[in-house]
Structures are given as C-alpha cells and as structure tokens.
Coordinates of C-alpha atoms and ligand atoms in Angstrom, one line a residue:
Chain A
M1 CA 149.6 9.4 79.8
T2 CA 152.6 7.5 78.2
C3 CA 151.3 4.3 79.3
G4 CA 149.3 1.8 76.7
A5 CA 145.7 1.9 76.9
G6 CA 145.4 -1.8 78.2
I7 CA 147.1 -1.6 81.2
I8 CA 145.4 2.3 81.9
M9 CA 141.7 0.3 81.4
F10 CA 142.8 -1.4 85.1
D11 CA 144.2 1.2 86.4
D12 CA 142.4 2.4 89.5
F13 CA 142.1 6.2 88.8
F14 CA 140.5 5.5 85.2
I15 CA 138.0 2.4 87.1
H16 CA 137.4 6.2 89.3
A17 CA 136.9 8.4 86.0
L18 CA 134.6 5.6 85.0
F19 CA 132.0 5.6 88.2
A20 CA 132.4 9.4 88.4
G21 CA 131.5 10.1 85.0
I22 CA 129.0 7.9 85.1
S23 CA 127.2 8.9 88.0
L24 CA 127.4 12.4 87.1
A25 CA 126.0 11.5 83.7
I26 CA 123.2 9.8 85.0
I27 CA 122.1 12.8 87.2
V28 CA 122.5 15.7 84.5
G29 CA 120.6 13.7 82.2
P30 CA 117.2 15.2 83.5
L31 CA 119.2 18.6 84.6
G32 CA 120.3 18.9 81.0
C33 CA 116.5 18.5 79.8
L34 CA 115.3 21.3 82.4
I35 CA 117.8 23.6 81.3
I36 CA 116.8 22.8 77.4
W37 CA 112.9 23.0 78.1
R38 CA 113.7 26.5 80.3
K39 CA 115.9 27.8 77.6
M40 CA 118.8 28.3 80.3
A41 CA 122.0 27.1 78.9
F42 CA 123.6 30.3 79.7
F43 CA 122.2 29.9 83.4
G44 CA 124.7 26.3 83.5
D45 CA 127.7 28.4 82.0
T46 CA 127.2 31.7 84.4
L47 CA 127.3 29.1 87.3
A48 CA 130.5 27.2 85.9
H49 CA 132.5 30.7 85.9
A50 CA 131.1 31.0 89.5
A51 CA 132.7 27.9 90.5
L52 CA 135.8 29.0 89.2
L53 CA 135.6 31.6 91.6
G54 CA 134.7 29.5 94.4
I55 CA 137.9 27.3 93.7
A56 CA 139.9 30.4 93.7
L57 CA 138.6 31.3 96.8
A58 CA 138.7 27.8 98.8
I59 CA 142.6 28.4 97.4
L60 CA 143.0 31.5 98.9
I61 CA 141.0 31.1 102.3
D62 CA 142.5 27.2 102.7
I63 CA 139.0 25.9 102.8
S64 CA 138.1 22.7 100.9
S65 CA 136.8 23.6 97.3
L66 CA 134.1 20.8 98.5
V67 CA 133.0 23.7 100.9
G68 CA 134.2 26.8 98.7
V69 CA 132.4 25.5 95.1
P70 CA 129.0 24.9 96.1
L71 CA 128.7 28.2 98.7
V72 CA 129.9 30.2 95.7
T73 CA 127.5 28.8 93.3
L74 CA 124.3 29.2 95.5
A75 CA 125.4 32.3 96.3
S76 CA 125.3 33.4 92.5
C77 CA 121.9 31.6 92.5
I78 CA 120.7 34.2 95.0
A79 CA 122.2 37.3 93.9
L80 CA 120.7 36.1 90.5
M81 CA 117.1 35.8 91.8
I82 CA 117.8 39.1 93.2
A83 CA 118.6 41.0 90.5
K84 CA 115.9 39.6 88.4
R85 CA 113.7 41.7 90.4
T86 CA 115.2 44.5 88.4
P87 CA 112.9 44.8 85.5
S88 CA 115.1 47.1 83.4
L89 CA 117.7 44.6 83.1
S90 CA 116.7 41.8 80.6
S91 CA 118.1 38.1 82.5
D92 CA 120.3 37.6 79.7
T93 CA 122.3 40.4 80.9
I94 CA 122.1 40.0 84.5
L95 CA 123.3 36.4 83.5
A96 CA 126.5 37.9 81.6
I97 CA 127.0 40.7 84.2
L98 CA 127.1 37.6 86.5
A99 CA 129.1 35.1 84.7
H100 CA 131.8 37.6 83.8
S101 CA 132.3 39.2 87.2
T102 CA 132.7 36.1 89.0
L103 CA 135.2 34.8 86.1
A104 CA 137.0 38.2 86.3
L105 CA 136.8 38.0 90.0
G106 CA 138.3 34.4 89.9
L107 CA 141.0 34.8 87.9
V108 CA 142.0 37.9 90.2
L109 CA 142.1 35.7 93.3
I110 CA 143.8 33.4 90.9
S111 CA 147.1 35.6 90.7
L112 CA 147.0 36.4 94.1
T113 CA 147.3 32.6 95.2
G114 CA 150.5 33.2 93.1
G115 CA 149.7 29.9 91.3
R116 CA 150.2 27.7 94.1
S117 CA 149.2 24.1 93.6
L118 CA 146.9 25.2 90.8
D119 CA 146.3 23.5 87.4
V120 CA 145.0 26.2 84.9
N121 CA 144.4 23.2 82.4
G122 CA 142.4 21.5 84.9
L123 CA 140.4 24.2 86.1
L124 CA 139.0 24.6 82.5
F125 CA 138.7 21.2 81.0
G126 CA 138.6 19.3 84.3
D127 CA 140.8 16.0 85.3
I128 CA 138.5 13.4 85.3
L129 CA 141.3 11.1 85.7
A130 CA 142.2 12.9 89.2
V131 CA 139.5 11.7 91.1
D132 CA 140.1 9.8 94.1
T133 CA 138.2 7.9 96.5
T134 CA 137.1 10.9 98.7
D135 CA 135.7 12.7 95.0
L136 CA 133.9 9.8 94.5
L137 CA 132.2 9.4 97.8
V138 CA 131.1 13.2 97.1
I139 CA 130.0 12.0 93.9
Y140 CA 127.8 9.3 95.3
A141 CA 126.2 10.9 98.3
G142 CA 125.6 14.2 96.5
G143 CA 124.7 12.9 93.0
G144 CA 122.3 10.4 94.8
A145 CA 120.4 12.9 96.9
I146 CA 120.3 15.1 94.0
L147 CA 118.8 12.2 92.0
A148 CA 116.2 11.4 94.5
I149 CA 115.4 14.9 95.0
I150 CA 114.6 15.8 91.1
I151 CA 112.5 12.3 90.9
W152 CA 110.3 13.5 94.2
Q153 CA 109.7 16.8 92.5
W154 CA 109.7 15.8 88.9
R155 CA 105.7 16.9 88.7
R156 CA 106.4 20.2 90.0
L157 CA 109.6 20.6 87.9
I158 CA 107.4 20.0 84.8
A159 CA 104.5 21.5 85.7
A160 CA 106.6 24.8 86.4
T161 CA 108.2 24.5 83.2
L162 CA 105.1 24.1 80.8
S163 CA 103.3 26.6 82.7
P164 CA 103.9 28.5 85.6
E165 CA 100.4 30.0 85.6
I166 CA 98.8 26.6 85.4
A167 CA 101.3 25.6 88.5
E168 CA 100.4 28.3 90.8
A169 CA 97.1 28.0 90.1
E170 CA 96.5 24.4 90.9
G171 CA 99.2 24.7 94.0
L172 CA 102.3 23.7 92.5
S173 CA 104.4 26.8 93.7
P174 CA 106.6 27.7 90.5
Q175 CA 108.6 29.9 92.4
R176 CA 110.0 26.9 94.5
A177 CA 110.5 24.7 91.1
E178 CA 112.5 27.8 90.0
W179 CA 114.7 27.9 93.2
L180 CA 114.8 24.2 92.9
F181 CA 115.8 23.7 89.7
M182 CA 118.9 26.5 90.5
M183 CA 120.2 25.2 93.7
L184 CA 120.0 21.4 91.8
I185 CA 122.3 22.7 89.0
A186 CA 124.5 24.6 91.3
L187 CA 125.3 21.8 93.1
V188 CA 125.8 19.8 89.9
V189 CA 128.0 22.3 88.8
S190 CA 129.9 22.2 91.5
I191 CA 130.7 18.2 91.0
A192 CA 131.4 18.6 87.7
V193 CA 134.1 21.0 87.1
K194 CA 136.5 19.1 88.8
L195 CA 135.5 16.6 86.1
V196 CA 134.8 18.0 82.9
G197 CA 136.2 22.1 84.0
V198 CA 134.4 25.4 84.2
L199 CA 134.3 25.1 79.7
L200 CA 132.6 22.1 79.0
I201 CA 130.0 21.8 82.0
T202 CA 127.1 23.4 80.3
A203 CA 128.0 20.9 77.3
L204 CA 128.1 18.1 79.4
M205 CA 124.7 19.0 80.3
I206 CA 123.0 19.6 77.4
I207 CA 124.0 17.8 74.7
P208 CA 122.5 14.1 76.1
A209 CA 119.3 16.1 76.3
A210 CA 119.6 17.5 73.0
A211 CA 120.7 14.3 71.1
A212 CA 117.7 12.8 73.2
R213 CA 115.0 15.2 72.0
R214 CA 114.0 13.6 68.3
L215 CA 113.8 10.1 69.9
V216 CA 111.1 10.5 72.8
S217 CA 107.3 11.3 72.7
S218 CA 107.8 12.4 77.1
P219 CA 109.7 14.4 79.2
E220 CA 110.4 11.4 81.5
M221 CA 111.3 9.4 78.4
M222 CA 113.6 12.3 77.6
A223 CA 115.4 12.4 80.9
G224 CA 115.9 8.8 80.9
L225 CA 117.4 8.7 77.3
A226 CA 119.8 11.7 78.4
S227 CA 121.1 10.3 80.7
L228 CA 121.4 6.4 79.0
L229 CA 123.2 8.7 76.4
G230 CA 125.6 10.6 78.5
V231 CA 126.8 7.6 80.0
I232 CA 127.7 6.2 76.8
G233 CA 129.3 9.4 76.0
V234 CA 131.3 9.2 79.4
I235 CA 132.4 5.6 78.6
A236 CA 133.1 6.5 74.9
G237 CA 135.1 9.4 75.6
L238 CA 137.1 7.4 78.4
Y239 CA 138.3 4.7 76.4
G240 CA 138.8 7.3 73.6
S241 CA 140.6 9.8 75.8
A242 CA 143.1 6.6 76.6
E243 CA 143.3 5.0 72.9
F244 CA 144.2 8.1 71.6
D245 CA 146.1 9.9 74.2
I246 CA 143.8 12.9 74.4
P247 CA 142.3 14.8 77.4
S248 CA 139.8 13.1 78.9
G249 CA 137.1 16.1 79.3
P250 CA 137.3 17.1 75.7
A251 CA 136.8 13.7 75.1
I252 CA 133.7 12.8 76.6
I253 CA 131.9 15.6 75.1
L254 CA 133.5 15.0 72.0
A255 CA 132.0 11.6 71.7
G256 CA 128.5 13.2 73.0
G257 CA 128.5 15.3 70.1
L258 CA 129.4 12.6 67.4
L259 CA 126.6 10.5 69.5
L260 CA 124.1 13.7 68.8
L261 CA 125.2 14.0 65.1
G262 CA 124.9 10.3 64.7
L263 CA 121.5 10.4 66.1
S264 CA 120.0 12.7 64.4
F265 CA 120.3 10.9 61.0
V266 CA 117.9 8.2 62.7
P267 CA 114.4 8.5 60.5
R268 CA 111.5 10.1 62.5
R269 CA 109.2 7.2 62.4
L270 CA 111.8 4.7 64.1
T271 CA 111.7 6.6 66.7
A272 CA 109.0 7.0 70.0
N273 CA 108.6 10.7 69.0
A274 CA 106.4 9.3 65.4
N275 CA 103.9 11.1 64.7
V276 CA 100.9 9.5 65.6
R277 CA 98.5 12.3 64.6
P278 CA 95.5 10.4 63.0
H279 CA 95.5 11.6 59.1
T280 CA 92.4 11.6 58.7
H281 CA 91.3 14.5 60.7
Q282 CA 87.2 14.1 61.2
D283 CA 85.0 16.9 62.1
E284 CA 83.2 16.3 64.5
V285 CA 81.6 19.6 64.9
G286 CA 78.3 19.9 65.8
H287 CA 78.2 15.7 66.9
D288 CA 77.2 16.5 70.4
A289 CA 75.5 19.6 70.2
K290 CA 71.7 19.0 70.8
Chain B
M1 CA 84.2 39.5 107.3
T2 CA 81.5 37.1 107.3
R3 CA 81.9 33.6 106.0
E4 CA 79.3 32.3 103.4
P5 CA 79.2 28.7 104.1
N6 CA 80.2 27.3 100.7
G7 CA 81.9 30.3 99.5
L8 CA 84.8 29.5 97.6
I9 CA 86.4 32.6 96.9
T10 CA 85.4 36.1 97.7
L11 CA 87.3 39.3 96.4
E12 CA 86.3 42.7 98.2
N13 CA 87.4 46.0 96.5
A14 CA 90.5 44.1 94.8
G15 CA 92.9 45.9 92.6
V16 CA 95.9 45.5 90.9
R17 CA 98.2 48.0 89.9
R18 CA 101.5 47.9 87.7
D19 CA 103.2 51.1 87.1
S20 CA 101.3 53.2 88.6
R21 CA 98.1 52.2 86.5
W22 CA 95.3 50.2 87.9
L23 CA 94.7 47.2 85.3
V24 CA 91.6 46.3 87.2
R25 CA 90.1 47.9 90.8
G26 CA 87.1 48.1 93.0
I27 CA 86.4 44.1 91.8
D28 CA 83.5 42.8 94.5
L29 CA 83.0 39.3 93.3
R30 CA 81.6 36.0 95.9
M31 CA 81.7 32.8 94.0
R32 CA 80.1 29.6 95.1
A33 CA 79.9 26.2 95.0
G34 CA 77.7 25.2 91.5
E35 CA 77.3 28.8 90.5
I36 CA 78.3 29.8 87.5
V37 CA 79.9 33.5 86.9
T38 CA 80.8 34.8 83.6
I39 CA 82.9 37.8 83.0
I40 CA 82.4 39.9 79.8
G41 CA 83.8 43.5 79.0
P42 CA 86.0 44.6 75.9
N43 CA 89.8 44.0 75.1
R44 CA 91.8 44.8 77.9
A45 CA 89.2 45.1 79.8
G46 CA 91.4 43.5 83.0
K47 CA 89.1 40.3 82.8
S48 CA 92.1 37.6 82.3
T49 CA 93.2 40.1 85.5
T50 CA 90.8 39.3 87.5
A51 CA 90.9 35.6 86.4
Q52 CA 94.6 35.8 87.9
L53 CA 93.5 37.2 90.9
V54 CA 90.9 34.9 91.3
V55 CA 93.5 31.6 90.9
G56 CA 96.3 33.4 92.7
T57 CA 98.8 34.1 90.0
L58 CA 98.5 37.6 90.7
R59 CA 97.9 39.5 94.1
A60 CA 95.9 42.1 95.0
S61 CA 97.7 45.3 95.4
E62 CA 94.5 46.5 97.4
G63 CA 91.6 45.0 98.6
R64 CA 91.1 41.2 99.5
V65 CA 91.1 37.9 98.0
Q66 CA 89.7 35.3 100.2
R67 CA 90.2 31.4 99.3
Q68 CA 88.4 28.4 100.8
T69 CA 91.1 26.2 102.7
G70 CA 91.9 23.3 100.3
L71 CA 90.4 24.8 97.4
R72 CA 90.7 23.0 94.2
V73 CA 91.1 24.9 91.1
G74 CA 91.2 24.0 87.2
Y75 CA 92.5 26.6 85.1
V76 CA 92.5 27.1 82.1
P77 CA 94.6 30.3 80.9
Q78 CA 93.8 32.5 77.7
K79 CA 97.2 32.4 76.2
L80 CA 99.6 28.9 76.8
H81 CA 102.7 27.8 74.5
I82 CA 104.6 25.0 75.1
D83 CA 108.1 24.8 73.6
P84 CA 108.6 22.4 71.1
A85 CA 111.5 21.1 72.9
L86 CA 109.4 19.5 75.5
P87 CA 108.1 16.4 74.2
M88 CA 104.2 16.4 75.7
R89 CA 101.3 13.9 74.8
V90 CA 97.5 14.8 75.5
N91 CA 97.8 12.0 77.8
R92 CA 100.4 13.6 79.6
L93 CA 99.6 16.9 79.4
L94 CA 96.2 15.7 81.6
D95 CA 98.3 14.6 84.8
L96 CA 100.4 17.9 84.5
T97 CA 100.0 19.1 88.2
A98 CA 98.0 15.7 89.7
M99 CA 98.3 12.0 89.3
V100 CA 94.9 11.1 87.4
S101 CA 93.9 7.6 86.3
V102 CA 94.4 6.0 82.6
E103 CA 90.2 5.6 82.4
A104 CA 90.0 9.0 84.5
K105 CA 91.9 10.3 81.2
R106 CA 89.9 8.5 78.5
R107 CA 86.3 10.0 80.1
A108 CA 87.8 13.6 79.8
L109 CA 88.9 12.9 76.5
D110 CA 86.0 11.9 75.4
A111 CA 83.8 14.1 77.3
V112 CA 85.7 17.2 75.2
G113 CA 85.5 15.4 71.9
I114 CA 89.0 14.5 71.3
L115 CA 89.5 10.8 72.3
H116 CA 90.8 10.3 69.4
L117 CA 93.9 13.0 70.0
G118 CA 95.3 11.2 73.6
D119 CA 98.4 10.2 71.6
A120 CA 98.8 13.4 69.7
F121 CA 101.5 15.7 70.3
V122 CA 100.1 19.1 72.2
Q123 CA 102.2 21.1 69.3
D124 CA 100.4 19.3 66.6
L125 CA 96.6 20.1 67.8
S126 CA 94.8 22.8 66.1
G127 CA 93.6 25.7 68.1
G128 CA 90.3 24.5 68.6
E129 CA 91.7 20.9 69.5
F130 CA 94.1 22.4 71.9
Q131 CA 91.6 24.3 74.1
R132 CA 89.7 20.7 74.1
A133 CA 92.6 19.4 75.8
L134 CA 92.8 22.3 78.5
L135 CA 90.1 22.5 79.1
A136 CA 89.9 18.5 79.6
R137 CA 92.9 18.8 81.7
A138 CA 91.0 21.4 83.8
M139 CA 88.3 19.0 84.2
V140 CA 90.1 15.7 85.1
R141 CA 91.6 16.7 88.3
Q142 CA 87.7 17.2 89.5
P143 CA 88.2 21.1 90.8
N144 CA 86.0 22.5 93.2
L145 CA 86.6 26.0 90.9
L146 CA 87.0 25.8 87.0
V147 CA 88.2 29.4 85.8
L148 CA 88.4 29.6 82.3
D149 CA 89.9 32.3 80.6
E150 CA 88.4 32.1 76.9
P151 CA 87.9 28.4 77.0
V152 CA 86.5 28.5 73.4
Q153 CA 88.5 30.6 71.7
G154 CA 89.3 29.3 68.4
V155 CA 86.5 26.9 68.5
D156 CA 83.9 26.4 65.8
F157 CA 80.4 27.8 66.8
A158 CA 78.4 24.4 67.0
S159 CA 81.5 23.2 68.9
E160 CA 81.5 26.2 71.5
V161 CA 77.8 25.2 72.1
M162 CA 78.8 21.7 72.6
L163 CA 81.4 22.9 75.1
Y164 CA 78.7 25.3 77.1
N165 CA 76.7 22.4 77.4
L166 CA 80.1 20.6 78.6
I167 CA 80.7 22.9 81.4
K168 CA 77.1 23.4 82.7
Q169 CA 77.1 19.5 82.7
I170 CA 80.3 19.3 84.9
R171 CA 78.9 22.1 87.3
D172 CA 75.8 20.0 87.4
T173 CA 77.6 16.5 88.2
T174 CA 80.2 17.7 90.4
G175 CA 79.0 20.8 91.5
C176 CA 81.7 22.6 91.3
G177 CA 81.9 26.5 90.5
V178 CA 82.9 27.6 87.5
L179 CA 84.3 31.3 86.3
M180 CA 84.1 31.8 83.1
I181 CA 85.7 34.6 80.4
S182 CA 83.8 35.1 77.2
H183 CA 85.9 35.7 74.4
D184 CA 82.7 36.9 72.8
L185 CA 80.8 40.3 73.8
H186 CA 77.6 39.4 72.7
I187 CA 77.9 35.8 74.1
V188 CA 77.0 34.5 77.4
M189 CA 76.7 31.0 78.2
A190 CA 73.4 29.5 79.0
D191 CA 72.7 29.0 82.8
T192 CA 74.6 31.8 84.2
D193 CA 73.8 32.6 87.4
T194 CA 75.6 35.8 87.7
V195 CA 77.1 38.2 84.7
L196 CA 79.9 40.7 85.4
C197 CA 80.7 43.6 82.9
L198 CA 84.3 44.7 83.4
N199 CA 85.5 47.6 81.9
G200 CA 88.4 48.3 84.4
H201 CA 86.7 48.1 86.7
I202 CA 83.0 46.6 87.8
C203 CA 80.5 48.0 85.1
C204 CA 77.4 46.3 86.7
S205 CA 76.7 42.5 87.7
G206 CA 73.6 40.7 88.4
S207 CA 71.6 37.7 86.8
P208 CA 71.6 37.8 83.1
D209 CA 68.4 39.5 83.1
S210 CA 68.7 42.3 85.6
V211 CA 72.3 43.1 83.7
V212 CA 70.6 43.8 80.4
S213 CA 67.5 45.8 82.4
N214 CA 70.2 48.0 84.2
P215 CA 69.8 51.7 83.4
E216 CA 73.6 51.6 83.9
Y217 CA 74.3 49.5 81.4
L218 CA 71.8 50.5 78.9
R219 CA 73.5 54.0 79.5
L220 CA 76.8 52.8 78.7
F221 CA 76.4 49.7 76.5
G222 CA 73.3 49.9 75.0
A223 CA 72.6 51.4 71.4
H224 CA 75.4 49.9 69.8
D225 CA 76.1 47.2 67.7
T226 CA 72.8 46.2 67.8
A227 CA 72.6 45.9 63.4
G228 CA 75.3 43.4 64.5
L229 CA 73.5 41.1 67.0
A230 CA 70.6 41.1 64.4
V231 CA 72.8 39.5 61.8
Y232 CA 74.1 37.6 64.5
Q233 CA 71.0 36.1 65.7
H234 CA 69.5 35.2 62.5
D235 CA 72.2 34.0 60.8
H236 CA 74.0 31.9 63.1
D237 CA 72.5 31.1 66.1
P238 CA 70.5 27.7 66.0
Y239 CA 69.8 27.6 69.8
P240 CA 68.4 31.2 70.3
S241 CA 66.5 30.2 73.7
S242 CA 69.9 28.5 74.9
R243 CA 71.5 31.6 74.9
W244 CA 71.4 35.8 76.6
Y245 CA 72.5 38.3 74.8
G246 CA 74.4 41.5 75.6
S247 CA 75.2 44.4 73.6
A248 CA 79.1 45.2 73.4
C249 CA 80.1 46.6 76.4
R250 CA 82.8 50.1 75.2
R251 CA 85.8 51.8 77.2
V252 CA 84.3 55.1 78.1
N253 CA 87.6 56.9 78.0
Q254 CA 91.0 55.9 78.4
H255 CA 90.7 55.7 82.7
G256 CA 88.0 53.3 82.4
L257 CA 85.7 55.2 84.2
P258 CA 82.2 55.6 83.3
A259 CA 82.0 58.8 81.1
Ligands
ADP301 N1 101.7 41.9 83.1 C1 101.2 42.9 82.8 N2 102.1 44.5 83.1 C2 101.4 45.1 82.9 N3 100.4 45.5 81.9 C3 99.6 44.3 82.1 C4 100.2 42.9 82.5 N4 99.4 42.2 82.0 C5 98.5 42.7 81.0 N5 98.3 44.1 81.5 C6 97.5 44.9 81.1 O1 96.0 44.9 81.6 C7 94.9 45.2 81.0 C8 94.0 44.5 81.4 O2 94.3 43.3 80.6 P1 93.8 42.0 80.5 O3 93.5 41.5 82.3 O4 94.5 40.8 79.8 O5 92.3 42.2 79.4 P2 91.5 41.2 79.0 O6 92.1 40.2 79.2 O7 89.9 41.8 79.5 O8 91.5 41.7 77.5 C9 95.7 46.0 79.8 O9 95.6 47.2 79.8 C10 96.7 45.3 79.3 O10 97.6 45.5 78.6
MG302 MG1 92.1 38.3 78.6

C-alpha cells in the first residue's frame, strides 16, 4: 500500500474488504462461542489446514477454489467422524494427524503447480483487500445461509453442547448437532481462508467469543456480543492496517486481541455476568416436608 | 409382542455389552403411565446403564427396547458437568430442550424450592441446589416419563423427603411414569409400585412388600447390614411410615451372577 490512508478509505477494495470482514465477523461470533464451549479450537485449525489443501487442489486440477475448498474441508469432517470411531486414539491425536497430513499434501501439491498464480503469503495470512464483487456475493449468500441455520438450530446446538445425554434423551439428536457444527465450521473456514489466511482463522473465530465471555450471562448474549466485538475488531483492524500500512489479516486479529485485553479490565460488577446469587443463603431444609 | 394400552416403554431381555463384558443383561422392564418404578442395587450394578437404555442414550446389544411413539422424556442424568465457559443461568437451563413459559419456569422452581435461584449461574449452585434445578428442568417440560438417576444425591435428608413428595405429586397430577434410581440401598421412595433389584441382572423385582419377602432376595441380600438399618431408622428418619426399607444388595461374584 503506497497511497495515503485518506484515499484508501474510499477505494472500492477497501469498502469490499470492510463489508466482507464485517459479514464474516457476524457469522463467526456464535460459531466461535460453540468452539470455545466444545473445546474444539484445534478442530478449527485442522480445517484451516485442510482449506490450504483445497486451494492447492483447486489450482492443480483447475477448478474454482469456491468449489475445491469446501469440498476438501467437508471431506475432512467426514474423515474425522470416521476416525473418531477408533477408540484407541484420542480425538486430539486424530486432529493433529489430519491437520498435518492435509498441510503436507497441500504443500506438495503447491510445489507441483510450480508456483503458478499462487501467493503463499496470501494463503497463510489472507488478503482481505483482494476481495472482489463475486467474493462478496459468495460471502453474503453463504454467510446468510449459515447464519440462518445457526439461528434455526440454536437450541439443539446448545443442548448438545451442555449435555449430549439430556439432548438425546429428550429428542434433540446430539449427533446431528455435532455434524451440523462441523459442517458449519467447514463452510465458514472455506469462506474465511481467503480473507485472513490459514494461520489466523481460528484466532478470528475464538478471540471475539473469548472477549465476550466475561461480560455476558447467557449463551445467546455471548454469541451476539462475540459478533459485535468481531465487527469492531474488523473495522479497527482494517483502518489500522491502512493507517499504519501493515498487513490486514494480522491487523484484524491484533485489534481483536487488544479488545480482549482491554475488556478483561472491566470490573465484573459492571457486566451482565455480575454474580446475582443471593448472599444470604437461606436454608429451607424441611420447610416443605410434612 | 402385545402392546399394552398405556405402556410407556418396554424392555425385553435387554442387555448392554462393552468390550466383551456385559454391563447389564436380561433386563425386563415394563412401565405404564402413572407408575413409579425404583431401581436399587450396589455401585456398578448397571442402574445408570439401565436408565440410559430407557432414555435411549445407549442402544441394547441384545434384546428389545420399545418406546411409545411420541414419548416425552424428562431426564436427570447421574452426572452432569457444565463447562465454566458456558454462561448459563438456572432460568436458561430450564428451556434447554424445549421452549417454556416464564410462568411455568417459576412454578417449577417454586416446586423444587429454589425460586430465589432463577437468576443464579448453574456453576455457582451447591450440589443439592443443582439437583433441584435439574429436577425442575426435567419436570417443566411436562414429560410422560421422568427418568431420574439418583435425583437426590447431595440433598440433605429432610429435603430428600420433600423432593420425593414432589415427585409423587407430579405423578399424581400429570399421570406420568417415573423411573427412579435410588442412590441409597436402604431407601425406596414411598408409593413405589415396583422395585427392581439390580446387580448386573435383575436379582428380583415386584412390589416393595413382595420383594422383601422374596426368598431369592433374602438369600442374596438378607442378613447383611441389619444393624446399619436399625440405626438409620432410629436416628434419622422422622417419617418411618412413608418409607420402605430394603437391605443391602451385594454383588455376589465378579460375574454378577447369584452364587
Ligand atoms: N461407557 C462405559 N464403557 C464401559 N463400561 C462402562 C461404561 N459406563 C459404565 N460402565 C461400567 O458399567 C458398569 C455399570 O455401571 P453403571 O450403570 O454406571 O452402574 P451404577 O449406576 O449401578 O453404579 C460398571 O461396571 C461400569 O464400570
Ligand atoms: Mg449410576
């Protein structure tokens, strides 16, 4: 970036980047929360590596990465579900194997393309300023669909996260919730890889959710605030990247990180998370027994 | 198989096997609407496994499990850990699996005696309060079948009686079936219709009275712990008439078969 910040702000690519980033932040808010609650941050990383393989594959066999990337990430979900039936290996181990074999295969395929039309830096850290109108449409359509599914299936997702046993017993299949969760993450990663790159996707998803946790008192509130904080992070990051001429992907993550740090100093009594439990613990032992 | 008119669930010779070991085997259980069935048995007897067969979180490795179509289950599992990363107030816990009106939540919390804790975080509750919250959650959705796995664990003795009364009252007013797993071998809730004594298999079953006088039962579980029982009765129980006392059910050998 060589021109001044004032000019950049009104350029198309900056506006595109802003809209793309904001849309993405809104979707990943609730998904980031689910990742935190389910302790599946490493799963996001694995899919990001799979996305790299998807990009390499798309270039090699000359198909659109809009098809290639979701194909590979979804296939990785299926591979993971099958591998999880092997009780002798922990899912942590299985994820590590999957993440690094897809990464290795992706790197091999990239070398086979001979560097043809490939920006490795963009792959690793994303290039949100390269978003064009087609990308933007994909983000709107895909993101809108993902958000609609999240809202529609929210009760099932929360129930399955809190207690798969209760969910199953009371007719909300936790298996279906798990599949859904994995598919949604796979699709979001496929969208996000172009914007923030392989290495930063997980951070993009979990930092706003983690920043929201201390301030909220319900899962819904946490999901909403995570989206809002994500949006603030994107805006601050993009303006910061223009202002200080730094790469946009890392700037967005950094802005989110600073936000998290700042919010961690908010006193608990000022948050919705303030302890509402009555101090005088009344012991109603025996009151109702007759 | 003949279907009973108000049969909620039927287990026929059901068994669960893990790693070539039978956790439970040969379970026959028939539950009708309005019926209270209590399962007793020592630790690791397979009580929770049987409850999981009933609610459907475990599949039977052999035998049959048949549920009434549209059966609405309310389940209190034996163990539940809620991750601190999940912000969850008691009021939100109550509509975990189905939408519930504010008024219904209030009534349920009032019934279990924790109306003042609706806005408390579940992670801040004491063991007994948490059990009450779980019971309120299971009953607020007006189930046809309540499955309660040690619902009064961590609850003090007098409150235990109150919760048992509440469960009976729910049964009386809604006509739901109740499958109750007792955390205490010595105590079976008053108004239990059927007692199932479990130890890897069903040792004996029937009405509380018939079970105590069952020769099989006496041969397996009699004689032990009678001293303990006497102490119990004299020192702690203010409501002797409302209870039925069994004695300890012991695992006889490692295969869980009667010696
Ligand atoms: N998921 C599992 N895999 C293997 N064994 C299990 C599992 N869950 C329980 N068990 C075993 O099944 C047996 C019965 O357990 P359980 O039903 O919890 O007994 P109870 O509730 O009567 O204490 C125990 O020996 C326990 O170790
Ligand atoms: Mg148990």
